PDB file of C-alpha atoms in Angstrom:
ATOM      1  CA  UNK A1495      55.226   2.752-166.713  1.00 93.00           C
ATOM      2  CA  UNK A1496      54.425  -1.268-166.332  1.00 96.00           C
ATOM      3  CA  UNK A1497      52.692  -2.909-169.167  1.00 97.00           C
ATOM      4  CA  UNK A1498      51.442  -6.645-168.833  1.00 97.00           C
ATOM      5  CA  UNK A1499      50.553  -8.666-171.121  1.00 97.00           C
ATOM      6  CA  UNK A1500      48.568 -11.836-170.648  1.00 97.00           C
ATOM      7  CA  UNK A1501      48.373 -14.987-173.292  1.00 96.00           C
ATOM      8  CA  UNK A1502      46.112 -17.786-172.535  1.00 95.00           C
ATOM      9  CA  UNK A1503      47.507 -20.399-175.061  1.00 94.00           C
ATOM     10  CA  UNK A1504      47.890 -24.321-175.906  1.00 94.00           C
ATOM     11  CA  UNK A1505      50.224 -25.289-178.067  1.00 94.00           C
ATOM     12  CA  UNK A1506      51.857 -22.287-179.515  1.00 92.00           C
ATOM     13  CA  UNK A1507      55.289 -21.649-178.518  1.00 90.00           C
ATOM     14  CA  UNK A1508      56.866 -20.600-181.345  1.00 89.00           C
ATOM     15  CA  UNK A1509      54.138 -17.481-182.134  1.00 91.00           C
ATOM     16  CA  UNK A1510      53.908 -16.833-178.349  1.00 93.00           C
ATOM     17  CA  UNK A1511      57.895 -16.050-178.260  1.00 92.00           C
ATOM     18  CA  UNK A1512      57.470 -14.065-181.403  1.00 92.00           C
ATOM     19  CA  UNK A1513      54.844 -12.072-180.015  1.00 93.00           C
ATOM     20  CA  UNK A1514      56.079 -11.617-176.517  1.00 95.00           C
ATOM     21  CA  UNK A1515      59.457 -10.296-178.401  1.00 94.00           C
ATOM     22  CA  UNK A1516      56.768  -7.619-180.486  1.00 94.00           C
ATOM     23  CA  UNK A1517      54.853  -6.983-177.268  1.00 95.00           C
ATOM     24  CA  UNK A1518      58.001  -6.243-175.119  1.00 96.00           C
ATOM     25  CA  UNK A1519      59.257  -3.845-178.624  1.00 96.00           C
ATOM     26  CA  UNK A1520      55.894  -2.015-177.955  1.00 96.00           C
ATOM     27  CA  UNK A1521      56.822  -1.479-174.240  1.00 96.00           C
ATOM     28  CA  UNK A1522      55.482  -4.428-172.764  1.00 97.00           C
ATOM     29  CA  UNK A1523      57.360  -5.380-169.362  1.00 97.00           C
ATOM     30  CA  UNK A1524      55.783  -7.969-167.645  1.00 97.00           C
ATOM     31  CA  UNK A1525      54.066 -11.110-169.142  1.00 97.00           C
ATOM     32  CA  UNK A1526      51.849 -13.741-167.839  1.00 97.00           C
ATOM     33  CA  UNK A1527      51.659 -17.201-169.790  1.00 97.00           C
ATOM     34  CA  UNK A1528      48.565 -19.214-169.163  1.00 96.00           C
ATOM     35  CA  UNK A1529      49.636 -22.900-170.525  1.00 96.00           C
ATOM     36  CA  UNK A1530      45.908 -24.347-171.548  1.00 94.00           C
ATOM     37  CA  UNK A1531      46.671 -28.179-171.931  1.00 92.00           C
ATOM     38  CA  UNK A1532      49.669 -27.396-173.847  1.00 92.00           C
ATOM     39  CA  UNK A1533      52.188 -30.455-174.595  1.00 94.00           C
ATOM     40  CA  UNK A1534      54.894 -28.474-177.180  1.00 94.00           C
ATOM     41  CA  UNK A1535      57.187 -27.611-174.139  1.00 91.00           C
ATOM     42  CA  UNK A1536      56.085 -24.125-174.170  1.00 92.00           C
ATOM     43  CA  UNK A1537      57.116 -24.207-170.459  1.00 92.00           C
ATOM     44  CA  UNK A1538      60.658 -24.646-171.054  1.00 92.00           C
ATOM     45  CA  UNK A1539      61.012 -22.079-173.748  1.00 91.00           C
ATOM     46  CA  UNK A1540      59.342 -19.086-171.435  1.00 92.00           C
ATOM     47  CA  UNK A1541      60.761 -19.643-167.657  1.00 85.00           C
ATOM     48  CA  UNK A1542      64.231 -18.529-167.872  1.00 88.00           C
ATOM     49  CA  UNK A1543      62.837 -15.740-169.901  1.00 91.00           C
ATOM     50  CA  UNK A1544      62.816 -12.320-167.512  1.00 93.00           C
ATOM     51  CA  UNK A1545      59.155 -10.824-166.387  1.00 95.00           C
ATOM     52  CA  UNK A1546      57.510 -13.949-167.907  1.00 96.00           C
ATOM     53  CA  UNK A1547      55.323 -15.751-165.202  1.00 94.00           C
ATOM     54  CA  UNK A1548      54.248 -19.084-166.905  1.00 96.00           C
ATOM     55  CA  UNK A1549      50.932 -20.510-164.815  1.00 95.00           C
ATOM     56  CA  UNK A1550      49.732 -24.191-166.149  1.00 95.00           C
ATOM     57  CA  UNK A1551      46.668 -25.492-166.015  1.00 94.00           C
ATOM     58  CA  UNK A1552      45.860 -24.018-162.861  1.00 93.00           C
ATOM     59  CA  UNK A1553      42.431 -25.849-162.160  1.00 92.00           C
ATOM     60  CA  UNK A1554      39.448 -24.083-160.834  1.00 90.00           C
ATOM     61  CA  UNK A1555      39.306 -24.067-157.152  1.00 91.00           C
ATOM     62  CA  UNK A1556      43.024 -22.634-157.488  1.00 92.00           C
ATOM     63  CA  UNK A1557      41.174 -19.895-160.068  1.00 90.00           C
ATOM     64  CA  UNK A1558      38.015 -19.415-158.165  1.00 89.00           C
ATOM     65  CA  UNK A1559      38.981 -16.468-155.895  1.00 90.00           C
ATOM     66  CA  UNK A1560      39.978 -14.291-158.708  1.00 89.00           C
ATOM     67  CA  UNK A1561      36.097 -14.387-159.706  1.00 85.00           C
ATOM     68  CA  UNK A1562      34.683 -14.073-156.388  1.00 86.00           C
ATOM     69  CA  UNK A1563      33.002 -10.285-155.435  1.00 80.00           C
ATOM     70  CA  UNK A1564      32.486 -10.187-159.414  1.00 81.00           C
ATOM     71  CA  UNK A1565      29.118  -8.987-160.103  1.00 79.00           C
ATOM     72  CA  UNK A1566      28.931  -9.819-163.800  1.00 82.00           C
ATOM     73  CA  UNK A1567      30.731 -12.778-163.699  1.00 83.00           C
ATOM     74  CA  UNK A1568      28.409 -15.688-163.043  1.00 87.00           C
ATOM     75  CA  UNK A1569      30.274 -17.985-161.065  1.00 86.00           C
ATOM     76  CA  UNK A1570      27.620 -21.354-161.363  1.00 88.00           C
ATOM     77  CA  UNK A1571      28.291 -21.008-165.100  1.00 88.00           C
ATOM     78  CA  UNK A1572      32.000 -20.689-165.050  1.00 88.00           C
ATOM     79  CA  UNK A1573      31.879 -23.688-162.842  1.00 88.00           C
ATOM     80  CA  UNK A1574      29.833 -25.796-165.088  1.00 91.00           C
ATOM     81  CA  UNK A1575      31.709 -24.669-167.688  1.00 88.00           C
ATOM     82  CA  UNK A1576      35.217 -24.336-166.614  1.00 90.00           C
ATOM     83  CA  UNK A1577      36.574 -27.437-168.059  1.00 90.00           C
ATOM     84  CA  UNK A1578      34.951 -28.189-171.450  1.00 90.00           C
ATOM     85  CA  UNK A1579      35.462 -24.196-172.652  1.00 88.00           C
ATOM     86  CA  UNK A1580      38.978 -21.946-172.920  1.00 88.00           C
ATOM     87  CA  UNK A1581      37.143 -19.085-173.044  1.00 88.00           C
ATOM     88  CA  UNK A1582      35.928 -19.463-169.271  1.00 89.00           C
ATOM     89  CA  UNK A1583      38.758 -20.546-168.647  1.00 92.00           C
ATOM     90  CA  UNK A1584      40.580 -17.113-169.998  1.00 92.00           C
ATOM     91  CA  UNK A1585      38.041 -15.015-167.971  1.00 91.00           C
ATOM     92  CA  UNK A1586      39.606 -16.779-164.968  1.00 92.00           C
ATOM     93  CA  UNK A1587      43.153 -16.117-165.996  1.00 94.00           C
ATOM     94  CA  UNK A1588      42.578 -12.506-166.859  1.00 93.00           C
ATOM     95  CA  UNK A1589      41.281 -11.972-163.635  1.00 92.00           C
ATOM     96  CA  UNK A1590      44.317 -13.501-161.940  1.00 94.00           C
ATOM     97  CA  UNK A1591      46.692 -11.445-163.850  1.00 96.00           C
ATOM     98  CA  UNK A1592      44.765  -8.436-163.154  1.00 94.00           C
ATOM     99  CA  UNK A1593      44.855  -9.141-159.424  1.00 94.00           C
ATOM    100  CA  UNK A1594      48.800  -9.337-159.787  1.00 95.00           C
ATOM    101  CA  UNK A1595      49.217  -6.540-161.680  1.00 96.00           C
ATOM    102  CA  UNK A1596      47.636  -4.627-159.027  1.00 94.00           C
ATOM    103  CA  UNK A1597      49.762  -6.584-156.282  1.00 96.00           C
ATOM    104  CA  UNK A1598      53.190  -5.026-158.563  1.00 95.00           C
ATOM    105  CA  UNK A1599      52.033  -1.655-159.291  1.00 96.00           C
ATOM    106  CA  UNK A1600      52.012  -2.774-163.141  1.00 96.00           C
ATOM    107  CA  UNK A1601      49.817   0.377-164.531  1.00 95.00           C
ATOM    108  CA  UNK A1602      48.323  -1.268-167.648  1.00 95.00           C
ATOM    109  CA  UNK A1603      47.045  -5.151-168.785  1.00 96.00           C
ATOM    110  CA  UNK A1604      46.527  -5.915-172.495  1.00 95.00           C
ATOM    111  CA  UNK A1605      45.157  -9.361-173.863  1.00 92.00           C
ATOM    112  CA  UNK A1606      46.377 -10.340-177.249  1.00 91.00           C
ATOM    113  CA  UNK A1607      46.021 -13.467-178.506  1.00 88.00           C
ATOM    114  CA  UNK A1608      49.609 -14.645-179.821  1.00 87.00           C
ATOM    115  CA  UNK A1609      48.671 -14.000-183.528  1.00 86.00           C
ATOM    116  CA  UNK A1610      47.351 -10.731-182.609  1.00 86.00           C
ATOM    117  CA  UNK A1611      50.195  -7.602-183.034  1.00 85.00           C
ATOM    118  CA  UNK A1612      48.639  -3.577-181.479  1.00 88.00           C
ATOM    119  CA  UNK A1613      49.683  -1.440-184.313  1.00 87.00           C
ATOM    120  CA  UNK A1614      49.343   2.143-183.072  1.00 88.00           C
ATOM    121  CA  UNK A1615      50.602   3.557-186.613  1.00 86.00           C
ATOM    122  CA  UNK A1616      49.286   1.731-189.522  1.00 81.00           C
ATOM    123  CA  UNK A1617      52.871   2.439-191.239  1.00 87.00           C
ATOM    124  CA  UNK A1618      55.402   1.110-189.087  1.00 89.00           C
ATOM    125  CA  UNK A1619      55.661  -0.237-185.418  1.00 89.00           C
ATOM    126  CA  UNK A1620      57.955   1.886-183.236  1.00 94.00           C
ATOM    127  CA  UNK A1621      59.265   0.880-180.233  1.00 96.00           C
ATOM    128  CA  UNK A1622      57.874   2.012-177.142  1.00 96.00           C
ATOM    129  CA  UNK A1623      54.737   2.986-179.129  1.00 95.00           C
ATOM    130  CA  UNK A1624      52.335   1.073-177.084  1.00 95.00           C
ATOM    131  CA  UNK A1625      54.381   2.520-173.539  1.00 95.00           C
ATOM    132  CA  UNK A1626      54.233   6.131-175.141  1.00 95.00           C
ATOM    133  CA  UNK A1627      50.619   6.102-176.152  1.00 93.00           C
ATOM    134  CA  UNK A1628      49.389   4.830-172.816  1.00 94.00           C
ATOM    135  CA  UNK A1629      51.526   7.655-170.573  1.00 93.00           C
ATOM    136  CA  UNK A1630      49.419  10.224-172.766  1.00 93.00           C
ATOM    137  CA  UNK A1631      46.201   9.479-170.929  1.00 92.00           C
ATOM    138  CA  UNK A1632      45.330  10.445-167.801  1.00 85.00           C
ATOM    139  CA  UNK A1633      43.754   8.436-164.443  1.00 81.00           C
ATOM    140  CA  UNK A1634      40.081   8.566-165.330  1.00 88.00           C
ATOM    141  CA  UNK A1635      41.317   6.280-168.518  1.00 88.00           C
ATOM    142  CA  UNK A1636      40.370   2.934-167.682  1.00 86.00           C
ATOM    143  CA  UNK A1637      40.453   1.078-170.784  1.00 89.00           C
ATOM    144  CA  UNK A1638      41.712   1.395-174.246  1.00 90.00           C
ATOM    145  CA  UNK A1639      39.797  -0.672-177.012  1.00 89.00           C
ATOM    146  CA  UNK A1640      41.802  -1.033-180.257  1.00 86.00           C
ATOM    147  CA  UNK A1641      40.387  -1.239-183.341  1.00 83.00           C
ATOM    148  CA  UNK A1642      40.653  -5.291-184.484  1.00 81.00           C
ATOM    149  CA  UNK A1643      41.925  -4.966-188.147  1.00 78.00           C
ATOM    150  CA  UNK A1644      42.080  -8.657-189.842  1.00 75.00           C
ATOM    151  CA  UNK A1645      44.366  -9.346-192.801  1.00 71.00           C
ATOM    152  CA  UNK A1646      44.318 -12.459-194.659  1.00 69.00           C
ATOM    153  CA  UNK A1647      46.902 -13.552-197.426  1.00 66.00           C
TER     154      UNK A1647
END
């Protein structure tokens, strides 16, 4: 089973390493890096790392066919939007990933953001635990929403 794992980020490449190295514990295997205006040298830190596809500002026309033959998406707003907000900008980049997951037969696409770690037992992360829940469902199963716990010191 392939697991991606898409990060739309700017400016974080020390957490996005740290969680890439939790995600790929879990059972991630493939990752896509969406560099959002980032100047840290994120870019250096993830190419050489293996199943990491790092995509930088692509701009919108480059973006735009990964929204076309949506239905719900409206495509006027994310073009009058597309520059000024991330969060349009993330819809665009989830939809590209998506599209290449399905190109590479990867079976399942989470979104994190880099802060974010899946626990799937509240006592301990295990590896493969994200991998082994997943193979447990069956084809109908077409999402999986976890349950967003927040913790604050």
């Amino acid at each position: 089973m392939r697991i991606g794992c898409i990060f739309t980020v700017r400016n974080e490449a020390d957490p996005i390493v740290a969680s890439m190295r939790y995600q790929r514990f879990l059972g991630a295997t493939d990752f896509f890096v969406f560099l959002d205006q980032s100047t840290d040298g994120a870019r250096a830190r993830l190419e050489d790392l293996p199943d990491v596809h790092v995509f930088e500002d692509p701009g919108y026309e480059e973006l735009l066919p990964y929204g076309l033959g949506n239905p719900d998406l409206d495509l006027d707003l994310v073009r009058d939007r597309f520059a000024a907000h991330n969060g349009v900008r993330e819809i665009l980049h989830t939809n590209m990933a998506l599209a290449v997951c399905r190109a590479e037969g990867i079976d399942w696409l989470i979104n994190p953001d880099p802060d974010e770690l899946i626990c799937i037992d509240r006592d301990r992360a295990e590896e493969g635990a994200l991998s082994g829940l997943l193979s447990t469902l069956d084809g109908s199963a077409g999402a999986v929403i976890f349950r967003n716990l927040e913790v604050e010191p």
